[in-house]
Coordinates of C-alpha atoms and ligand atoms in Angstrom, one line a residue:
X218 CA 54.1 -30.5 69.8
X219 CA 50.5 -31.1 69.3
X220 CA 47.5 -28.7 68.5
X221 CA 44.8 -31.4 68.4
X222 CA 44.4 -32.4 72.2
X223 CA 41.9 -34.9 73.4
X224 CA 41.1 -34.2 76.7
X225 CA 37.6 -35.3 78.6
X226 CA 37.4 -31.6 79.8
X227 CA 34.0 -32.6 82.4
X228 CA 36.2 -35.7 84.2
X229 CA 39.3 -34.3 84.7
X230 CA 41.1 -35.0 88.3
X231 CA 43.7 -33.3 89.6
X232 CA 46.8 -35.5 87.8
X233 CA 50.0 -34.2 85.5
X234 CA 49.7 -34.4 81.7
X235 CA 52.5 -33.2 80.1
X236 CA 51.6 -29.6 78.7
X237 CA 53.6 -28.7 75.5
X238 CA 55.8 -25.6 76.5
X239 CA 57.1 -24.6 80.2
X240 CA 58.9 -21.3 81.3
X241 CA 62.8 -21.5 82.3
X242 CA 64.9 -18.8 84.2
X243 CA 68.3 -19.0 85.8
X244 CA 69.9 -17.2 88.6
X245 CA 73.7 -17.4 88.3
X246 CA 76.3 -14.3 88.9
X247 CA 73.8 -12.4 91.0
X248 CA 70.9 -12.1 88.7
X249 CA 68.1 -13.7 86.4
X250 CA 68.1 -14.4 82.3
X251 CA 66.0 -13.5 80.5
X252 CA 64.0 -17.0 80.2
X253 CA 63.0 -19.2 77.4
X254 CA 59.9 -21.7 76.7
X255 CA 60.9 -25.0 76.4
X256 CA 59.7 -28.7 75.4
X257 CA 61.6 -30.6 77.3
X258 CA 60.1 -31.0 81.0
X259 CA 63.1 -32.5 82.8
X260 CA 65.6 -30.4 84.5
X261 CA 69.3 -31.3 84.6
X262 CA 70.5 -30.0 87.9
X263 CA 73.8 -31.3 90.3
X264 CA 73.3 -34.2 92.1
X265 CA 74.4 -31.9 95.1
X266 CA 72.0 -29.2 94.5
X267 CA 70.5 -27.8 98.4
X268 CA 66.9 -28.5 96.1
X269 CA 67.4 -32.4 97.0
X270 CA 69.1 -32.2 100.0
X271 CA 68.3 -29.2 102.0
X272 CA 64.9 -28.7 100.8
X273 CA 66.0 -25.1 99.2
X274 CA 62.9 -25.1 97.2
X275 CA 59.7 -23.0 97.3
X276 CA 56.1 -23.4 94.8
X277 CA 53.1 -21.5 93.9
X278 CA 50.2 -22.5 92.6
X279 CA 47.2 -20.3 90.6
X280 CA 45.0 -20.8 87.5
X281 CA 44.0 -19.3 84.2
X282 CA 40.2 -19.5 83.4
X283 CA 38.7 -19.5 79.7
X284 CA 35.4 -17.1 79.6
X285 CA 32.5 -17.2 78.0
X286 CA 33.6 -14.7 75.4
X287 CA 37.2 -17.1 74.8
X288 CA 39.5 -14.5 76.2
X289 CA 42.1 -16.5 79.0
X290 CA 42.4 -14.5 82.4
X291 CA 44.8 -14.9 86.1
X292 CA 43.2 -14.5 89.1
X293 CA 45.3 -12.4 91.5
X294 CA 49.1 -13.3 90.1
X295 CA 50.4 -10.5 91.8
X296 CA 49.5 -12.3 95.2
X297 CA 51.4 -15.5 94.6
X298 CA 54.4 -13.7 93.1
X299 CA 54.2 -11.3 96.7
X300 CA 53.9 -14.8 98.4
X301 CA 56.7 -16.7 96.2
X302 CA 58.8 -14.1 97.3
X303 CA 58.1 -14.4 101.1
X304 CA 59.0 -17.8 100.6
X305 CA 62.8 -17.2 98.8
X306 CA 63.2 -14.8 101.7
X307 CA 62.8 -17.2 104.1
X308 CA 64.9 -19.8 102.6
X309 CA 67.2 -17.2 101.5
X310 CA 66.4 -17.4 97.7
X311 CA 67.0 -14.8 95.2
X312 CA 63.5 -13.0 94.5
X313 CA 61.6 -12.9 91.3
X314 CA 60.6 -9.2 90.5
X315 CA 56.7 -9.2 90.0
X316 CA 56.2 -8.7 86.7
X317 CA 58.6 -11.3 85.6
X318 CA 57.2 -14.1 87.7
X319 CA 53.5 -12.7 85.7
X320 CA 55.2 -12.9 82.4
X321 CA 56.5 -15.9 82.6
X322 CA 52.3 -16.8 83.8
X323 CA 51.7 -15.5 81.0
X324 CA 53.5 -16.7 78.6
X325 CA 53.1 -20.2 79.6
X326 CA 49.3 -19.8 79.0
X327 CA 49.7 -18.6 75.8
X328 CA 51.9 -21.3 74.5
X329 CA 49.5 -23.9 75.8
X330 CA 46.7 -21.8 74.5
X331 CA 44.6 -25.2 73.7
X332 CA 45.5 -26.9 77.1
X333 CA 43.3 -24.3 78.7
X334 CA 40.0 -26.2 79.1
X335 CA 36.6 -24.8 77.6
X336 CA 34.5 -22.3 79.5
X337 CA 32.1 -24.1 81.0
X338 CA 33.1 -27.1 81.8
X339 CA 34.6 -26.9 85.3
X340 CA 38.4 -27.6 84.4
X341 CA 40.8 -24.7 84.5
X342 CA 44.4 -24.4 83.7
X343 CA 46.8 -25.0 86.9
X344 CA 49.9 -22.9 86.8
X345 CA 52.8 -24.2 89.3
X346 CA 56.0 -21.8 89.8
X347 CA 58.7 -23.0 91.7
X348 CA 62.6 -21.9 92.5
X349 CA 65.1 -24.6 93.2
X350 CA 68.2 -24.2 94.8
X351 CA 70.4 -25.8 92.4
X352 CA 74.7 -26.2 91.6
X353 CA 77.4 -27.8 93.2
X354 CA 77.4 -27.8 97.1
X355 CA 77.5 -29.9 99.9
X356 CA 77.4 -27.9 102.8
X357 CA 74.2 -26.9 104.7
X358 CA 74.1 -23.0 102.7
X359 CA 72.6 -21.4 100.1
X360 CA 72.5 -22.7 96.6
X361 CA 75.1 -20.9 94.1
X362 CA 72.3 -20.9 91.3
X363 CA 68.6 -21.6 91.3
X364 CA 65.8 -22.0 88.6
X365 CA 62.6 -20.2 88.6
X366 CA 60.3 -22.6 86.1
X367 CA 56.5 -21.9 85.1
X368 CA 54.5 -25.1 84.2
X369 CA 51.1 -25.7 83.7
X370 CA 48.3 -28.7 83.6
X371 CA 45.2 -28.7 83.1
X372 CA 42.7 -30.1 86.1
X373 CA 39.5 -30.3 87.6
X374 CA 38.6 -30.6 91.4
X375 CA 41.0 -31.2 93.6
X376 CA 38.7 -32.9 96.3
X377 CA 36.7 -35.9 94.1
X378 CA 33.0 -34.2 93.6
X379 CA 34.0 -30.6 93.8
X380 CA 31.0 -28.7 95.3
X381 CA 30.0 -32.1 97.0
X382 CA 30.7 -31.7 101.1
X383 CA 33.6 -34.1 101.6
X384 CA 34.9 -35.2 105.7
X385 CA 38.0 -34.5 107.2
X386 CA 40.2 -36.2 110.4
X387 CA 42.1 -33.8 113.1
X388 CA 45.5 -35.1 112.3
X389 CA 47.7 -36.6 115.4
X390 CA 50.8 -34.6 113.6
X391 CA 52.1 -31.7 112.7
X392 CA 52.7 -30.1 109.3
X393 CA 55.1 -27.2 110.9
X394 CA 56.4 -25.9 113.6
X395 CA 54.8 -22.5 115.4
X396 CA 58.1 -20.4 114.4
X397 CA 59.3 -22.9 111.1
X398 CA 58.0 -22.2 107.4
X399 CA 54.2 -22.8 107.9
X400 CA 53.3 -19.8 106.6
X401 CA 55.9 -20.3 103.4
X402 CA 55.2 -22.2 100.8
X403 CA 57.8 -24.4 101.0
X404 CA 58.2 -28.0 100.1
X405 CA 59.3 -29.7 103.3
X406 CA 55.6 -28.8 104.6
X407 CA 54.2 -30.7 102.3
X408 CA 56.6 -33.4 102.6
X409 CA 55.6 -33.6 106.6
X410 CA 52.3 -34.3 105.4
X411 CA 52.3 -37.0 102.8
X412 CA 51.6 -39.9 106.0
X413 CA 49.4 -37.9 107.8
X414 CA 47.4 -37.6 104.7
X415 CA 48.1 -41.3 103.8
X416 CA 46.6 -42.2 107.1
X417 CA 43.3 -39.9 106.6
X418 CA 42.4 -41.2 103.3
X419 CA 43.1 -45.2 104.3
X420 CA 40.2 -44.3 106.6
X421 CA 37.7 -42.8 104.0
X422 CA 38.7 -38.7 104.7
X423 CA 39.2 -36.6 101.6
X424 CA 42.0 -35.4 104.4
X425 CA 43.2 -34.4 107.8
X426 CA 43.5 -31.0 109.2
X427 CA 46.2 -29.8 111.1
X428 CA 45.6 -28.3 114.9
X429 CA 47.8 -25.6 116.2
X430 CA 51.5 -26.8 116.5
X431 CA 52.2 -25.3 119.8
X432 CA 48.8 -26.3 121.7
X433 CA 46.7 -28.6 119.4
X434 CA 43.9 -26.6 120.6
X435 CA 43.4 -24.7 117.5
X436 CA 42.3 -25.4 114.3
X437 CA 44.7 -23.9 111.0
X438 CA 45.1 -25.5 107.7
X439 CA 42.5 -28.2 106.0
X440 CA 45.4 -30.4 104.6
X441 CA 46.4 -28.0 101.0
X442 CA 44.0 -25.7 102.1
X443 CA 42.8 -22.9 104.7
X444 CA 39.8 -23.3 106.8
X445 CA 36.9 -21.3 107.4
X446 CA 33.5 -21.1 108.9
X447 CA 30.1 -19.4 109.3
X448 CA 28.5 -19.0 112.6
X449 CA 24.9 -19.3 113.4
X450 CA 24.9 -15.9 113.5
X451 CA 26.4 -15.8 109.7
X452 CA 29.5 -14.8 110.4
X453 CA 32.4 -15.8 108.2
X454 CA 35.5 -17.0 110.3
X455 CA 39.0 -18.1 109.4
X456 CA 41.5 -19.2 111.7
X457 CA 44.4 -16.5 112.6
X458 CA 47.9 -18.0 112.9
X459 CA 51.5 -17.4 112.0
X460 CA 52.2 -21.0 110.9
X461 CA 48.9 -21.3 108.2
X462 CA 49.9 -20.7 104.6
X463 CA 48.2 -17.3 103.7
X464 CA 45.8 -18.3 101.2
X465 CA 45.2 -15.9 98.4
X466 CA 41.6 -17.5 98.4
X467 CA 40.8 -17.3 102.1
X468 CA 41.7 -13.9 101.9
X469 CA 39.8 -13.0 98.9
X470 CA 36.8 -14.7 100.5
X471 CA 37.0 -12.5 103.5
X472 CA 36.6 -9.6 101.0
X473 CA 33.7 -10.7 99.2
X474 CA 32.2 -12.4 102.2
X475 CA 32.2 -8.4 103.5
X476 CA 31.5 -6.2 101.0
X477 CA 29.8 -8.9 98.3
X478 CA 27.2 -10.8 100.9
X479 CA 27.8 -8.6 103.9
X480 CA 28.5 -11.1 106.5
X481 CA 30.9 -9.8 109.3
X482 CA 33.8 -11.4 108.9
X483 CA 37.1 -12.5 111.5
X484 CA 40.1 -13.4 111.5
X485 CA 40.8 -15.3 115.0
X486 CA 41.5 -18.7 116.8
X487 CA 39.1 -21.4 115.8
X488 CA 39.1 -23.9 119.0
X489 CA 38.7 -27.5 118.3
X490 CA 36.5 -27.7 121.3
X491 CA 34.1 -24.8 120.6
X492 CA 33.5 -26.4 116.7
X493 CA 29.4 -26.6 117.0
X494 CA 29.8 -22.9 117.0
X495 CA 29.5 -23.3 113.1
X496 CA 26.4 -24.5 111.0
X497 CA 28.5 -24.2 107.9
X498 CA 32.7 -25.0 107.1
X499 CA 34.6 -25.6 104.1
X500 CA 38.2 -25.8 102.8
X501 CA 39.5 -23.3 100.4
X502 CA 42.4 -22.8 97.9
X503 CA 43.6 -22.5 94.2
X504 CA 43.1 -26.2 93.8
X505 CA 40.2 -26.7 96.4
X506 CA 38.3 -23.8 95.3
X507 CA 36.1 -24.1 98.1
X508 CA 35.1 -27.9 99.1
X509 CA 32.0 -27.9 101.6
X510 CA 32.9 -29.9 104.9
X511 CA 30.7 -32.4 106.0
X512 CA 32.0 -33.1 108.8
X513 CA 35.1 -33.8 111.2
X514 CA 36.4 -36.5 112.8
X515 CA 37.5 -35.4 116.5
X516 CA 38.5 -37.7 119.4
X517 CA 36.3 -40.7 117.3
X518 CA 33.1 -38.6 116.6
X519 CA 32.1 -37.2 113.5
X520 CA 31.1 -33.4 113.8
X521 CA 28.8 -33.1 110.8
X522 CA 28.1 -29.3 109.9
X523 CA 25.3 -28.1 107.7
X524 CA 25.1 -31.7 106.0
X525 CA 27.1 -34.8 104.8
X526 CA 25.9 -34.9 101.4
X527 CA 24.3 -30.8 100.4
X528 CA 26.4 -27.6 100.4
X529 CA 25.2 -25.0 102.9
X530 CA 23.6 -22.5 101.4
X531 CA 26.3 -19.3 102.1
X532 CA 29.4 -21.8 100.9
X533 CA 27.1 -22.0 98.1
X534 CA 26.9 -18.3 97.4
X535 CA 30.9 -18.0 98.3
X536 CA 31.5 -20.3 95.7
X537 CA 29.0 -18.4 93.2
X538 CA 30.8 -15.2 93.7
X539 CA 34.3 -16.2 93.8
X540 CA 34.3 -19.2 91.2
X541 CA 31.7 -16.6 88.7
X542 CA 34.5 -13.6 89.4
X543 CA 37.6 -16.0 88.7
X544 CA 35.3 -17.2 85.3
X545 CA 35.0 -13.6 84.9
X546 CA 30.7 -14.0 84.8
X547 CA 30.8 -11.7 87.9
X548 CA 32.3 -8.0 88.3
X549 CA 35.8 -8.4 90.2
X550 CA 37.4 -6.3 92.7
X551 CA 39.5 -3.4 90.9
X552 CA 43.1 -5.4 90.6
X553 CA 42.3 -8.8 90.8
X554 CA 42.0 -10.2 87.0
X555 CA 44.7 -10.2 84.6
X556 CA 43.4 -10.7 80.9
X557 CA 46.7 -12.8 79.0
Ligands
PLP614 N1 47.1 -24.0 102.7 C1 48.0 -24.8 102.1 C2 48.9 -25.7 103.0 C3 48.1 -24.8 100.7 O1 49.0 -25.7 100.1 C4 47.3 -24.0 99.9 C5 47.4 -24.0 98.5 O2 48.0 -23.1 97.9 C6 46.4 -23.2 100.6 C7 46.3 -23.2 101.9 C8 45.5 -22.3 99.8 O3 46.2 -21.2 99.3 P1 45.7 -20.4 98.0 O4 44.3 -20.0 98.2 O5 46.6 -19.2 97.9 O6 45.9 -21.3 96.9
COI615 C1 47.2 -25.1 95.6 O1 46.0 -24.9 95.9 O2 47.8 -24.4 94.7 C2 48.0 -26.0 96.3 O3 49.1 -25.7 96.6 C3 47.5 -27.3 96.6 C4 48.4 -28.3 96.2 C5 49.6 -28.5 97.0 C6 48.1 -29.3 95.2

């Protein structure tokens, strides 16, 4: 284990370096140990474990944030342990009570206390939570165990140039079904959208987004990340659907974009068709933060928003309020920090 790291804080991308301590639980005869912090980052799991075959697996993904005064901080835990557990519901995982799944947060920060980058710099610490089904079985049912692990790396922007406006492709497939596991975090999502992805960046987009699996009318997810838009009347919009991930930052922005700026704000079907009804679009999520869109690619023509190359002045301000609340330079909503 080292304490002396050397890490370029300012040109970090989003890639794994090994962290020195991750979090391990195990579900076996009905419940969860206790959990221990371990060194060694490779599990040892059954080669017939419903993980590898049956995609029995959910994620999460959230950051801790140095301040200016040093102190380490979560943004919102709570949410992604509420949302972990949607997801073992709907693959028919056991849960992880709350404060566990924060605990174990916790504690993984703490033990990586100098992988957390340096106020200031634009890097933060990425916390990824997952629950594998794991054990010996062969048939298409639940797993007889699982593991609920905590690691972390550290990373900058997710999208290369961060605040810089970045152009997306409609996608020609899906990423879920209207009734599947859009809404879960769940790996098999992700997994249907490694070639559609593939195909958008061969063609120099930071992405595609994904249309409506039932009509491919409407717009819902911006690759790993929600959509939203402000109207030329300044209102802040972000698509409504039961097959879009809820983001814990799309729905914090809806907050602040009320009661912080005091835009109205909606919730509703975003139609491809009807997109010049927005001067200003982004994408937004834990690892996005919130990445201007330039423009989108639709049926060969390139729908450019506020600008190809400057942020739009009220993504601007989003990102001021959310990324200075999460940095903890700007008062937060009662609830939504946890100091570590
Ligand atoms: N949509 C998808 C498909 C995602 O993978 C993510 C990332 O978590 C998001 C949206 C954004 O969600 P959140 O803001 O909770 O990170
Ligand atoms: C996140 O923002 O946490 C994500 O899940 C994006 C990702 C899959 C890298």
């Amino acid at each position: 284990m080292s304490n002396k790291i050397d890490i370029d804080w300012e040109n970090l991308g989003f890639s794994y370096i090994k962290t020195d301590l991750r979090y391990v639980s195990v579900w076996k005869d009905g419940k969860w140990d206790d959990g221990v912090l371990t060194e060694d980052n490779l599990l040892h799991i059954s080669e017939a474990s419903t993980a590898l075959h049956y995609g029995q697996q959910c994620f999460e993904g959230l950051k801790a944030y140095r301040r200016k005064d040093g102190i380490v901080q979560l943004f919102r835990p709570d949410q992604n342990a509420n949302r972990m557990n949607n997801s073992c519901k709907r693959l028919l995982m056991p849960e992880i009570p709350v404060e566990k799944f924060i605990d174990a947060c916790k504690q993984v920060v703490k033990a990586n206390d100098h992988f957390v980058p340096p106020y200031g710099t634009g890097a933060t610490l990425y916390l990824r939570p997952f629950v594998i089904g794991v054990g010996d079985n062969i048939g298409v049912k639940p797993a007889p165990e699982y593991i609920f692990c905590v690691f972390c790396v550290p990373v900058g922007p997710y999208f290369k140039g961060g605040m810089k406006p970045v152009n997306f492709t409609i996608a020609d497939y899906d990423r879920a079904a209207p009734h599947g596991t859009g809404a879960q975090k769940v790996g098999g999502n992700y997994a249907a959208s490694l070639y559609p992805h593939e195909l958008a960046v061969k063609r120099g987009f930071a992405d595609c987004i994904y249309l409506d699996p039932a009509t491919h009318s409407k717009i819902e997810e911006v690759g790993a990340a929600n959509f939203f838009g402000i109207t030329h009347n300044n209102e802040f919009i972000t698509p409504n659907s039961p097959s879009i991930l809820p983001s814990i930052t799309k729905y914090s922005l809806l907050y602040l974009a009320k009661e912080y700026l005091k835009l109205d704000v909606y919730e509703r079907d975003v139609l491809i068709d009807n997109i010049d009804e927005f001067k200003e679009a982004g994408a937004c999520g834990t690892a996005a933060v919130i990445t201007p869109i330039g423009g989108i690619e639709y049926k060969e023509k390139l729908h450019v928003f506020h600008s190809e190359t400057e942020v739009g002045p009220i993504t601007k301000k989003l990102y001021d309020t959310l990324y200075g609340i999460q940095l903890g330079d700007v008062e937060a909503p009662q609830g939504w920090i946890v100091e570590v």
